[in-house]
Amino acid sequence: MIEDLGKLCNLRGKLTVSGLENAGNGLDATLANMKGKKHLEDLSLEWNGTADDSQEAIDILQKLQPSSRIKRLEVKGYGGTRFPDWLADQSFHNVVSVILSRCSNCFCLPALGQLPSLKFLTIADMGKISIIDMQFYGNGSVFEIYQSLQILRIEEMPEWKDWLVPRKGVFCGLQELHIINCPKLVGDLPKQLLSLREFELSGCPGLVLSDGRFSMFNSLDLYSLKILKIFNMPSLEDFTSELKKLTGLEDFEIGNCPRLTSIWSMPLDMGRLPASLKTLKISGCPQLQFLPKDCFFGSLEQLRIREAGAGDTLKDLSLGLLQKIRDLEIQDCEGLESLSFEHGSENLASLGSILLWGCGNLRSFLQEGLPAANLTWIMLYGCKKLKLLPKGMRSLLPSLRLLYMWNCPEIECFPEEGLPFSLETLEIYNCEILMSRRREWNLQTLPSLRELMIGETHEQLFPDDWLLPSTLRVLRIYFLHNLEALNYKGLKQLISLETLCIWGCHHLQSLPKEGLPRSLSQLIVYDCPLLKPHLDCATGQDWRKVAHISCLMVDGEFVP
C-alpha cells in the first residue's frame, strides 16, 4: 500500500512508485509523506494503463509532492487533465531533470520555465496537447525562462499544432533540441537558439511548405549548430538554401525523405556543403541528385550512403574528392557502377575502412588502384556484377588486415601480385568463380593470415591440394553443400590451427582417418547430420580423433 511509504523517512537515491492507479485516494497518498523524504533525489511516479478517474489522479499527484531537495522527477501515465502547481514551484531549485510522458488527458503543460536549475526536459506521448502556449514559460523574468535548460526532447505528440514562444530571452543556453513524430506541428520554432549544437527533426511533415521546403529554417539563428539530423519528412524536396547557412555544421544526417532531390546547388562556389562538415549520412532518399562530378569535400571524414542517388547521379563516385575520408559506406545503391580514384590525386592517408553492400550493378571497384596506406578493412557484400579487385593491393594497401567478400559470384581472381602481406582475416562466401581458381591464390605467402572462412561452394574435398599458410589459427567452413571429406594432406600443414568450425555440410560423413591437427583446441560442428553420430563420445567412430580437443561443440551443445 502506498501509505506504507510514510514509514520510510530515510529513503535515499532513487524511488520508483508504480501502479498508482491502485493507490486509493488523495488521503492515502498524503500518508506516504513524500515531502518528508529529505534525502530522496530521484522520484518516478507511474500509472499503468488508463486512469478511470481523472480527479482522483489529480488528488493523488497533488498529495505526492516531494521534498524541494529533489533533483530528478518523472511522471508517467498520469490520467489527470492538469498538473498540480507544485510541479512548477520555484522552490524546487534543485530540479535538473523532468520527464512527462503518457499523460494522455492533460490539455496543457506546467510552467516549467520557473524551475531555475532545470537542464533536461522530456515531453512525450501527450495526446491532447494541441498548443504550447505562454503558460509553459511561467511568470518569471523573460531573461530567466529556461535559462539553465540544455536538452529539450518533445516526441510522440499527435495533436500538437502550435508552439508560442516569447520574442527573445528563452532557451538561451539550449544545446540540444529533439522534435520527433509531431505530425501536426506547423509554423515557427524558437528563433534565437544561439547555443544550440544539436538539432533533430523527425516525422513533422507539417513543417514543410507546399513548395517542398522547410517553413522555419531561414528564420532560425543556428550559427553554433554542429549536428543536424532530419528524418521521415515525406514531402521535403529541397534543403539547399538551409544547409548553405549552417557554416559550422560538422555532422549532417538525413533519412527517409523519399521526395528529396537536392541538398546542394550549382555552381559549387555558390552552393557547396559547409566546409566544416566531417560526417555525412544519407539514407532512404532515392530521388536525391547526388555528388556533382567536380564536387570537393575537403573536410569530410565519414560518408555513409544507403538507398540514395537518382538515375545516373551516383553512377560513378570518385574517392579523389574525399581526401580526408576515414570511413566509407555505400549500401543498397543500385545505380552505382563505378568507384574510382584518379591518378594524380593525393594519397588517402586517413582512409581506414570501405563497405560496399548490396550495390548490385557495381562493375568497377578502384581498378586503377588505391593508395591508402592506413586502410585496414574492406567488405564487399552482394556486388553481383563486380569482376575484379583493385590493382596493386599488396603495395598500395600495406595495412589491410581484413578482407570480406560475400555474395560476389562474378569476382574472378585476386590481383596478380597477390594480397597484402598484412592480411589477417579473409572471408569468401558464395564467390564461385573465385573459388574455382583457388590454386592461384597463393595464400601460403601471407605470413600474417590467421583466420580463413570459406562458404557456399560445391567442393567435394576440402582443403584439396591448394596450400594454406601454416600460420592459420582459425578455419571456418560454411555450407559446402557437396563436401564429403576433409583432406588430411591439406590439414596437416596447419600446425598452428586452434579452431575449426564446420557448418551446414550435409554430406560430410567423417573426419580424416589420420585425425585432426594436434594443435586444435576447439571444434565446432553444426548442422552436419551425417557427421554428428560419429562424434558421440560413447559410440562415435571418430571419437578417438577428437578426444584430445578441449572444447567440442555439436549443434550448440558441448560434448563432454
Short mmCIF file of C-alpha atoms in Angstrom, two decimals, residues 95-404:
data_model
loop_
_atom_site.label_atom_id
_atom_site.label_comp_id
_atom_site.label_asym_id
_atom_site.label_seq_id
_atom_site.Cartn_x
_atom_site.Cartn_y
_atom_site.Cartn_z
CA VAL A 95 15.47 20.02 -10.02
CA VAL A 96 17.72 19.39 -13.05
CA SER A 97 15.64 16.80 -14.96
CA VAL A 98 11.90 16.42 -15.65
CA ILE A 99 10.22 13.74 -17.78
CA LEU A 100 6.49 13.92 -18.53
CA SER A 101 5.21 11.00 -20.61
CA ARG A 102 1.93 9.27 -21.46
CA CYS A 103 -0.12 11.89 -19.61
CA SER A 104 -2.86 11.41 -22.16
CA ASN A 105 -5.61 13.56 -20.58
CA CYS A 106 -3.61 16.74 -19.99
CA PHE A 107 -4.56 19.73 -22.12
CA CYS A 108 -1.70 21.99 -21.05
CA LEU A 109 1.84 21.78 -19.71
CA PRO A 110 3.04 23.04 -16.34
CA ALA A 111 5.04 26.28 -16.13
CA LEU A 112 8.37 24.51 -16.00
CA GLY A 113 10.16 27.69 -17.07
CA GLN A 114 10.04 28.68 -13.42
CA LEU A 115 12.43 25.89 -12.37
CA PRO A 116 15.74 27.76 -12.18
CA SER A 117 18.08 24.74 -12.42
CA LEU A 118 16.22 22.64 -15.00
CA LYS A 119 18.74 21.24 -17.54
CA PHE A 120 16.96 18.25 -19.13
CA LEU A 121 13.30 18.21 -20.15
CA THR A 122 11.42 15.46 -21.99
CA ILE A 123 7.77 15.76 -23.02
CA ALA A 124 6.43 12.64 -24.71
CA ASP A 125 3.19 11.00 -25.78
CA MET A 126 0.80 13.70 -24.56
CA GLY A 127 -2.14 13.01 -26.84
CA LYS A 128 -4.32 16.03 -26.00
CA ILE A 129 -1.73 18.79 -26.09
CA SER A 130 -2.51 20.94 -29.15
CA ILE A 131 -0.58 24.07 -28.21
CA ILE A 132 2.42 25.02 -26.13
CA ASP A 133 1.44 28.49 -25.03
CA MET A 134 2.78 31.18 -22.72
CA GLN A 135 1.74 29.22 -19.62
CA PHE A 136 4.64 26.87 -20.37
CA TYR A 137 7.10 29.67 -19.56
CA GLY A 138 5.66 30.87 -16.24
CA ASN A 139 5.69 34.30 -14.64
CA GLY A 140 9.42 34.87 -14.25
CA SER A 141 11.51 37.49 -15.98
CA VAL A 142 11.78 36.79 -19.70
CA PHE A 143 15.55 36.67 -19.30
CA GLU A 144 15.30 33.87 -16.72
CA ILE A 145 12.95 31.49 -18.52
CA TYR A 146 14.60 28.11 -19.10
CA GLN A 147 17.94 29.80 -18.57
CA SER A 148 19.60 26.52 -17.49
CA LEU A 149 17.89 24.18 -19.97
CA GLN A 150 20.42 22.27 -22.08
CA ILE A 151 18.46 19.39 -23.66
CA LEU A 152 14.80 19.51 -24.74
CA ARG A 153 13.01 16.48 -26.22
CA ILE A 154 9.43 16.68 -27.47
CA GLU A 155 8.17 13.49 -29.11
CA GLU A 156 5.07 11.48 -29.99
CA MET A 157 2.67 14.46 -29.78
CA PRO A 158 -0.05 13.59 -32.33
CA GLU A 159 -2.24 16.70 -31.78
CA TRP A 160 0.40 19.36 -31.15
CA LYS A 161 -0.02 22.15 -33.71
CA ASP A 162 1.39 25.42 -32.38
CA TRP A 163 4.40 26.47 -30.36
CA LEU A 164 4.16 30.01 -28.99
CA VAL A 165 7.47 31.50 -27.91
CA PRO A 166 8.35 34.88 -26.37
CA ARG A 167 10.25 37.13 -28.75
CA LYS A 168 13.63 36.68 -27.09
CA GLY A 169 15.46 35.56 -23.98
CA VAL A 170 14.12 31.97 -23.96
CA PHE A 171 16.25 28.83 -24.27
CA CYS A 172 19.39 30.95 -24.39
CA GLY A 173 21.52 28.03 -23.12
CA LEU A 174 19.79 25.21 -25.04
CA GLN A 175 22.34 22.84 -26.59
CA GLU A 176 20.14 20.02 -27.94
CA LEU A 177 16.63 20.14 -29.40
CA HIS A 178 14.84 16.95 -30.49
CA ILE A 179 11.35 17.14 -32.05
CA ILE A 180 10.14 13.69 -33.07
CA ASN A 181 6.83 12.44 -34.50
CA CYS A 182 4.72 15.55 -34.12
CA PRO A 183 2.78 15.29 -37.41
CA LYS A 184 0.51 18.34 -36.99
CA LEU A 185 3.14 20.84 -35.85
CA VAL A 186 3.16 23.92 -38.10
CA GLY A 187 4.57 27.41 -38.02
CA ASP A 188 7.67 28.64 -36.27
CA LEU A 189 10.08 27.22 -33.74
CA PRO A 190 12.09 29.19 -31.17
CA LYS A 191 14.30 31.52 -33.19
CA GLN A 192 17.29 32.65 -31.14
CA LEU A 193 18.96 29.35 -30.30
CA LEU A 194 22.44 30.80 -30.11
CA SER A 195 23.89 27.92 -28.06
CA LEU A 196 22.25 25.07 -29.98
CA ARG A 197 24.75 22.40 -31.03
CA GLU A 198 22.45 19.50 -31.97
CA PHE A 199 19.06 19.64 -33.69
CA GLU A 200 16.99 16.55 -34.56
CA LEU A 201 13.76 16.83 -36.51
CA SER A 202 11.79 13.69 -37.43
CA GLY A 203 8.26 12.91 -38.52
CA CYS A 204 6.98 16.51 -38.60
CA PRO A 205 5.55 16.88 -42.13
CA GLY A 206 3.56 19.99 -41.20
CA LEU A 207 6.79 22.00 -41.07
CA VAL A 208 7.29 21.54 -44.83
CA LEU A 209 5.61 24.07 -47.11
CA SER A 210 3.80 23.27 -50.35
CA ASP A 211 6.96 24.06 -52.34
CA GLY A 212 8.81 21.22 -50.61
CA ARG A 213 10.94 23.45 -48.36
CA PHE A 214 11.00 23.95 -44.62
CA SER A 215 8.90 26.78 -43.28
CA MET A 216 11.15 27.89 -40.45
CA PHE A 217 14.85 27.26 -41.09
CA ASN A 218 15.58 30.63 -42.69
CA SER A 219 14.33 32.45 -39.59
CA LEU A 220 16.36 30.42 -37.09
CA ASP A 221 19.67 31.56 -35.66
CA LEU A 222 21.71 28.35 -35.74
CA TYR A 223 25.24 29.67 -36.04
CA SER A 224 26.59 27.33 -33.35
CA LEU A 225 24.92 24.19 -34.74
CA LYS A 226 27.30 21.22 -35.10
CA ILE A 227 24.93 18.24 -35.52
CA LEU A 228 21.77 18.17 -37.65
CA LYS A 229 19.51 15.13 -38.10
CA ILE A 230 16.42 15.12 -40.31
CA PHE A 231 14.27 12.01 -40.73
CA ASN A 232 10.87 10.94 -42.02
CA MET A 233 9.84 14.09 -43.89
CA PRO A 234 7.92 12.65 -46.87
CA SER A 235 7.20 15.98 -48.63
CA LEU A 236 10.64 17.59 -48.24
CA GLU A 237 12.14 18.21 -51.69
CA ASP A 238 14.89 20.81 -51.29
CA PHE A 239 17.25 21.60 -48.43
CA THR A 240 19.84 23.56 -50.40
CA SER A 241 19.48 27.08 -49.03
CA GLU A 242 19.06 25.89 -45.45
CA LEU A 243 22.19 23.78 -45.46
CA LYS A 244 24.25 26.54 -47.03
CA LYS A 245 23.69 28.79 -44.00
CA LEU A 246 24.94 26.26 -41.45
CA THR A 247 28.55 27.29 -41.80
CA GLY A 248 29.78 25.48 -38.68
CA LEU A 249 27.98 22.17 -39.26
CA GLU A 250 30.13 19.08 -38.65
CA ASP A 251 27.65 16.18 -38.70
CA PHE A 252 24.66 16.00 -41.07
CA GLU A 253 22.32 13.02 -41.26
CA ILE A 254 19.18 12.86 -43.38
CA GLY A 255 16.96 9.84 -43.97
CA ASN A 256 13.61 8.60 -45.23
CA CYS A 257 12.83 11.68 -47.30
CA PRO A 258 11.58 9.98 -50.49
CA ARG A 259 10.97 13.22 -52.46
CA LEU A 260 14.20 14.98 -51.56
CA THR A 261 16.10 15.94 -54.72
CA SER A 262 18.70 18.47 -53.59
CA ILE A 263 20.88 19.38 -50.63
CA TRP A 264 23.48 21.26 -52.69
CA SER A 265 23.34 23.55 -55.67
CA MET A 266 25.45 24.60 -58.60
CA PRO A 267 27.76 26.31 -59.26
CA LEU A 268 29.69 24.82 -56.39
CA ASP A 269 31.30 28.10 -55.34
CA MET A 270 27.77 29.29 -54.62
CA GLY A 271 26.32 26.18 -53.05
CA ARG A 272 28.87 23.76 -51.69
CA LEU A 273 28.35 21.90 -48.44
CA PRO A 274 29.69 23.54 -45.27
CA ALA A 275 33.48 23.47 -45.28
CA SER A 276 33.42 22.24 -41.68
CA LEU A 277 31.39 19.11 -42.49
CA LYS A 278 33.06 15.92 -41.21
CA THR A 279 30.22 13.37 -41.28
CA LEU A 280 27.54 12.96 -43.95
CA LYS A 281 24.93 10.19 -43.71
CA ILE A 282 22.18 9.85 -46.30
CA SER A 283 19.58 7.06 -46.33
CA GLY A 284 16.22 6.43 -47.93
CA CYS A 285 16.43 9.39 -50.35
CA PRO A 286 16.08 7.66 -53.73
CA GLN A 287 15.44 10.91 -55.68
CA LEU A 288 18.45 12.78 -54.34
CA GLN A 289 20.69 14.25 -57.02
CA PHE A 290 23.99 13.12 -55.65
CA LEU A 291 27.57 14.38 -55.81
CA PRO A 292 28.30 16.75 -58.69
CA LYS A 293 31.21 15.50 -60.77
CA ASP A 294 33.63 18.20 -59.64
CA CYS A 295 32.41 18.45 -56.08
CA PHE A 296 35.11 18.54 -53.41
CA PHE A 297 34.65 17.69 -49.75
CA GLY A 298 37.99 18.60 -48.25
CA SER A 299 36.97 18.08 -44.61
CA LEU A 300 34.65 15.06 -44.90
CA GLU A 301 35.81 12.12 -42.75
CA GLN A 302 32.81 9.79 -42.79
CA LEU A 303 30.42 9.19 -45.69
CA ARG A 304 27.51 6.76 -45.43
CA ILE A 305 25.03 6.42 -48.27
CA ARG A 306 22.09 3.99 -48.28
CA GLU A 307 19.26 3.84 -50.81
CA ALA A 308 20.15 7.19 -52.34
CA GLY A 309 21.01 8.65 -55.72
CA ALA A 310 18.62 9.23 -58.58
CA GLY A 311 19.27 7.94 -62.09
CA ASP A 312 22.91 8.35 -63.07
CA THR A 313 23.80 10.79 -60.28
CA LEU A 314 25.55 8.10 -58.25
CA LYS A 315 26.77 6.11 -61.22
CA ASP A 316 30.41 6.97 -60.52
CA LEU A 317 31.88 8.05 -57.19
CA SER A 318 35.44 9.29 -57.12
CA LEU A 319 37.38 9.00 -53.88
CA GLY A 320 39.69 11.73 -55.12
CA LEU A 321 37.01 14.18 -53.96
CA LEU A 322 37.25 12.86 -50.39
CA GLN A 323 40.83 13.44 -49.42
CA LYS A 324 40.28 13.23 -45.65
CA ILE A 325 37.78 10.37 -45.75
CA ARG A 326 38.16 7.88 -42.91
CA ASP A 327 35.12 5.60 -43.27
CA LEU A 328 33.19 4.98 -46.49
CA GLU A 329 29.93 3.00 -46.51
CA ILE A 330 27.64 2.62 -49.52
CA GLN A 331 24.61 0.34 -49.15
CA ASP A 332 21.78 -0.64 -51.48
CA CYS A 333 22.65 1.90 -54.16
CA GLU A 334 21.69 0.04 -57.32
CA GLY A 335 22.73 2.95 -59.54
CA LEU A 336 26.38 2.82 -58.51
CA GLU A 337 28.51 1.27 -61.26
CA SER A 338 32.00 2.53 -60.52
CA LEU A 339 34.09 3.52 -57.52
CA SER A 340 37.19 5.23 -58.84
CA PHE A 341 40.33 7.11 -57.89
CA GLU A 342 42.05 9.39 -60.37
CA HIS A 343 45.81 9.16 -60.65
CA GLY A 344 47.45 12.40 -59.61
CA SER A 345 45.14 12.84 -56.62
CA GLU A 346 46.63 12.86 -53.16
CA ASN A 347 47.01 9.63 -51.22
CA LEU A 348 44.07 8.84 -48.97
CA ALA A 349 46.18 8.56 -45.84
CA SER A 350 43.17 8.76 -43.49
CA LEU A 351 41.01 6.07 -45.13
CA GLY A 352 40.50 3.19 -42.70
CA SER A 353 37.51 1.20 -43.99
CA ILE A 354 35.39 0.59 -47.09
CA LEU A 355 31.97 -1.11 -47.01
CA LEU A 356 30.07 -1.75 -50.24
CA TRP A 357 26.80 -3.59 -49.53
CA GLY A 358 24.06 -4.52 -51.98
CA CYS A 359 25.43 -2.48 -54.90
CA GLY A 360 24.22 -4.96 -57.47
CA ASN A 361 25.37 -3.02 -60.55
CA LEU A 362 28.86 -2.17 -59.35
CA ARG A 363 31.26 -3.26 -62.08
CA SER A 364 34.43 -1.34 -61.32
CA PHE A 365 35.99 -1.15 -57.87
CA LEU A 366 39.11 1.01 -57.85
CA GLN A 367 40.55 -0.98 -60.75
CA GLU A 368 43.31 1.59 -61.20
CA GLY A 369 44.46 1.01 -57.62
CA LEU A 370 44.04 2.97 -54.41
CA PRO A 371 46.96 4.49 -52.47
CA ALA A 372 45.61 4.17 -48.92
CA ALA A 373 48.42 3.24 -46.59
CA ASN A 374 46.20 3.01 -43.49
CA LEU A 375 43.20 1.16 -44.93
CA THR A 376 42.58 -1.78 -42.57
CA TRP A 377 39.42 -3.47 -43.84
CA ILE A 378 37.31 -3.91 -46.95
CA MET A 379 33.88 -5.57 -47.03
CA LEU A 380 32.10 -6.38 -50.28
CA TYR A 381 28.60 -7.85 -49.97
CA GLY A 382 26.11 -8.52 -52.75
CA CYS A 383 28.12 -6.81 -55.51
CA LYS A 384 26.90 -9.33 -58.04
CA LYS A 385 28.45 -7.81 -61.18
CA LEU A 386 31.86 -7.00 -59.76
CA LYS A 387 34.62 -8.94 -61.51
CA LEU A 388 37.96 -7.52 -60.34
CA LEU A 389 39.57 -6.26 -57.15
CA PRO A 390 41.82 -3.17 -57.13
CA LYS A 391 45.24 -3.40 -58.72
CA GLY A 392 48.36 -3.20 -56.64
CA MET A 393 46.72 -4.16 -53.35
CA ARG A 394 49.94 -5.65 -51.98
CA SER A 395 51.95 -2.45 -52.44
CA LEU A 396 49.23 0.21 -52.14
CA LEU A 397 47.37 -1.25 -49.12
CA PRO A 398 50.17 -2.29 -46.75
CA SER A 399 47.94 -2.11 -43.63
CA LEU A 400 44.97 -4.16 -44.87
CA ARG A 401 44.05 -6.68 -42.18
CA LEU A 402 40.52 -7.83 -43.06
CA LEU A 403 39.00 -8.65 -46.46
CA TYR A 404 35.40 -9.88 -46.68
#
